[in-house]
C-alpha positions as a printed NumPy array, in Angstrom:
array([[ -3.54 ,  15.393,   1.457],
       [ -3.163,  12.786,  -1.258],
       [ -2.571,   9.12 ,  -1.321],
       [  0.093,   7.933,  -3.857],
       [  0.455,   4.167,  -4.338],
       [  3.136,   2.131,  -6.053],
       [  2.075,  -1.008,  -7.852],
       [  4.14 ,  -4.003,  -8.6  ],
       [  6.979,  -3.058,  -6.233],
       [  7.736,  -6.674,  -5.204],
       [  8.797,  -8.892,  -7.893],
       [  6.928, -12.049,  -6.605],
       [  3.665, -10.083,  -6.472],
       [  4.077,  -8.915, -10.064],
       [  4.577, -12.492, -11.173],
       [  1.694, -13.942,  -9.203],
       [ -0.663, -11.702, -11.152],
       [  1.203, -12.303, -14.404],
       [  2.451,  -8.779, -14.681],
       [  5.83 ,  -7.754, -16.101],
       [  8.399,  -6.735, -13.435],
       [  8.494,  -3.029, -13.952],
       [ 11.635,  -0.994, -14.829],
       [ 10.276,   2.247, -13.406],
       [  7.746,   2.73 , -10.732],
       [  4.037,   2.165, -11.462],
       [  2.031,   4.904,  -9.935],
       [ -1.772,   5.249,  -9.26 ],
       [ -3.582,   7.435,  -6.587],
       [ -6.505,   7.185,  -4.145],
       [ -8.509,  10.167,  -2.838],
       [ -8.656,  11.138,   0.81 ],
       [-12.158,   9.425,   0.935],
       [-10.38 ,   6.153,   0.602],
       [ -8.843,   6.373,   3.997],
       [-10.084,   4.2  ,   6.844],
       [ -8.753,   4.921,  10.19 ],
       [ -8.791,   3.778,  13.817],
       [ -9.601,   0.172,  12.857],
       [-13.002,   0.931,  11.778],
       [-14.612,  -1.952,   9.723],
       [-14.263,  -2.122,   5.992],
       [-17.674,  -2.478,   4.382],
       [-17.494,  -4.819,   1.312],
       [-18.847,  -2.755,  -1.516],
       [-21.746,  -4.281,  -3.557],
       [-20.093,  -3.554,  -6.963],
       [-17.312,  -6.171,  -6.703],
       [-17.37 ,  -9.962,  -6.184],
       [-13.595, -10.068,  -5.72 ],
       [-12.038,  -7.642,  -3.328],
       [ -8.355,  -8.399,  -2.596],
       [ -6.145,  -7.493,   0.22 ],
       [ -2.677,  -5.855,  -0.305],
       [ -0.682,  -5.055,   2.735],
       [  1.803,  -2.374,   2.388],
       [  4.35 ,  -0.202,   4.234],
       [  3.12 ,   3.356,   4.078],
       [  5.411,   6.497,   4.307],
       [  4.243,   9.855,   5.667],
       [  5.661,  12.808,   3.877],
       [  7.05 ,  15.504,   6.54 ],
       [  7.615,  18.375,   4.304],
       [  6.936,  19.907,   0.785],
       [  9.103,  18.987,  -2.065],
       [  9.482,  18.683,  -5.903],
       [ 12.163,  17.424,  -8.01 ],
       [ 13.748,  15.924,  -4.933],
       [ 17.117,  14.293,  -5.312],
       [ 17.286,  10.68 ,  -4.389],
       [ 20.19 ,  11.31 ,  -2.075],
       [ 18.05 ,  13.788,  -0.095],
       [ 14.789,  11.992,  -0.333],
       [ 15.099,  10.162,   2.978],
       [ 14.751,  13.536,   4.791],
       [ 11.119,  13.934,   3.358],
       [  9.655,  11.162,   5.53 ],
       [ 10.21 ,  10.496,   9.32 ],
       [  7.197,   8.072,  10.097],
       [  5.988,   4.878,   8.594],
       [  3.   ,   2.789,   9.042],
       [  1.04 ,  -0.175,   7.448],
       [ -1.911,   0.251,   5.193],
       [ -4.054,  -2.089,   3.083],
       [ -4.703,  -1.262,  -0.537],
       [ -8.056,  -2.956,  -1.161],
       [ -8.521,  -3.732,  -4.881],
       [-11.363,  -4.76 ,  -6.822],
       [ -9.597,  -7.295,  -8.8  ],
       [-12.597,  -8.188, -11.122],
       [-13.024,  -4.503, -12.112],
       [ -9.315,  -4.033, -12.507],
       [ -8.979,  -6.97 , -14.693],
       [-11.739,  -5.579, -16.963],
       [-10.162,  -2.275, -17.046],
       [ -6.623,  -3.726, -17.8  ],
       [ -7.952,  -5.778, -20.547],
       [ -9.406,  -2.521, -22.201],
       [ -6.36 ,  -0.439, -21.384],
       [ -8.352,   1.791, -19.09 ],
       [ -7.199,   3.42 , -15.819],
       [ -7.514,   1.544, -12.459],
       [ -9.258,   4.124, -10.401],
       [-12.609,   2.413, -10.026],
       [-10.802,  -0.757,  -8.731],
       [ -8.533,   1.093,  -6.369],
       [ -9.879,   4.434,  -5.408],
       [-13.222,   3.743,  -3.89 ],
       [-14.419,   4.644,  -0.357],
       [-12.692,   2.845,   2.41 ],
       [-10.105,   1.187,   0.185],
       [ -7.156,   2.387,   2.187],
       [ -7.157,   1.338,   5.748],
       [ -4.295,   2.877,   7.546],
       [ -2.569,   2.379,  10.992],
       [ -1.107,   4.885,  13.271],
       [  2.389,   5.91 ,  12.355],
       [  5.611,   5.424,  14.151],
       [  8.983,   7.227,  13.893],
       [ 11.259,   5.514,  11.357],
       [ 14.118,   6.181,  13.908],
       [ 12.626,   3.424,  15.94 ],
       [ 14.06 ,   0.811,  13.466],
       [ 17.75 ,   0.116,  13.082],
       [ 17.319,  -0.627,   9.278],
       [ 14.264,   0.314,   7.329],
       [ 15.566,  -1.83 ,   4.562],
       [ 15.087,  -4.997,   6.805],
       [ 11.557,  -4.548,   8.064],
       [  9.23 ,  -7.718,   8.346],
       [  5.48 ,  -7.079,   8.077],
       [  2.536,  -9.378,   7.615],
       [ -1.156,  -9.676,   7.179],
       [ -3.152, -12.258,   9.054],
       [ -6.784, -13.051,   8.129],
       [ -8.759, -15.042,  10.686],
       [ -5.391, -15.893,  12.497],
       [ -3.82 , -17.317,   9.511],
       [ -0.994, -15.515,   7.75 ],
       [ -1.841, -14.524,   4.232],
       [  0.92 , -12.156,   3.138],
       [  4.493, -11.781,   4.554],
       [  7.112,  -9.442,   3.291],
       [ 10.339,  -7.757,   3.946],
       [ 11.426,  -4.323,   2.756],
       [ 14.799,  -5.84 ,   1.65 ],
       [ 12.765,  -7.152,  -1.431],
       [ 11.553,  -3.875,  -2.703],
       [ 12.312,  -3.284,  -6.479],
       [ 12.41 ,   0.581,  -5.899],
       [ 13.472,   1.727,  -2.412],
       [ 11.702,   4.434,  -0.597],
       [ 14.069,   7.302,  -1.592],
       [ 13.813,   6.394,  -5.253],
       [ 10.086,   6.39 ,  -5.058],
       [  9.977,   9.818,  -3.489],
       [ 12.457,  11.226,  -6.025],
       [ 10.5  ,   9.769,  -9.006],
       [  7.141,  10.786,  -7.881],
       [  8.308,  14.361,  -7.027],
       [  9.404,  14.928, -10.705],
       [  5.759,  14.891, -11.553],
       [  3.8  ,  15.705,  -8.536],
       [  4.669,  17.987,  -5.644],
       [  4.815,  16.105,  -2.397],
       [  3.21 ,  18.044,   0.56 ],
       [  3.437,  17.493,   4.339],
       [  0.872,  14.699,   5.254],
       [  0.882,  12.97 ,   1.974],
       [  1.009,   9.245,   2.184],
       [  2.862,   6.802,  -0.221],
       [  1.779,   3.195,  -0.245],
       [  4.925,   1.391,  -1.26 ],
       [  3.709,  -1.899,  -2.708],
       [  2.632,  -5.218,  -1.695],
       [  4.396,  -8.539,  -1.312],
       [  3.065, -11.769,  -2.892],
       [  0.004, -13.64 ,  -1.431],
       [ -2.735, -11.273,  -2.186],
       [ -6.252, -12.819,  -2.202],
       [-10.003, -12.244,  -1.671],
       [-11.628, -11.017,   1.492],
       [-15.093, -12.098,   2.591],
       [-17.599, -10.53 ,   4.876],
       [-16.901, -11.587,   8.455],
       [-13.019, -11.849,   7.932],
       [-10.811, -10.486,  10.717],
       [ -7.641,  -8.722,   9.466],
       [ -4.628,  -8.117,  11.611],
       [ -1.429,  -6.568,  10.339],
       [  1.965,  -6.572,  11.935],
       [  5.13 ,  -4.546,  11.59 ],
       [  8.161,  -6.28 ,  13.129],
       [  5.658,  -8.145,  15.357],
       [  3.827,  -5.076,  16.548],
       [  0.08 ,  -5.193,  15.771],
       [ -0.659,  -2.205,  13.745],
       [ -3.994,  -3.014,  12.315],
       [ -7.003,  -4.971,  13.741],
       [-10.449,  -4.647,  11.898],
       [-13.17 ,  -6.71 ,  10.327],
       [-14.91 ,  -6.861,   6.925],
       [-18.556,  -6.182,   7.163]])
């Protein structure tokens, strides 16, 4: 499986990092070794002094497809979950300044904690989903899928023009504003529509 992530998919998050609001999806990838499951602790890497949290809705692809039409793209995922896109912001900034790829800042081991997945049919409207990240019982990020710049179907159609999607692939769909630094000892809890989906510590 592969992890495809969308950057700058909430306008206010793009603005908070002084990035232009994109007109097409910004894509990057993480390897399967980035996955962190079952609420296992995230071990803060020694190579960065500035690891940031980015809470995101994650889609699980349910069947193989390429060159998918946007009008049919909704049938290519049937489960959603929450994930954290941990980002070494100091490394990312250095790479951006030099016009280099982001992988060292985004793709390191354990950089993609992931929740269990739930059927999207459980929700009456997937474009009115509230989700949030609390750190040490204080809400740091709060978002709603109505604010997505690029809806889920558009993302799937866009990615599939370039990369064949396969069953089990994960798509991180972007983070709302409020990203910030995590520290050793922090307790992270993430909620989707008030249901706790993630609960783990930084060590």
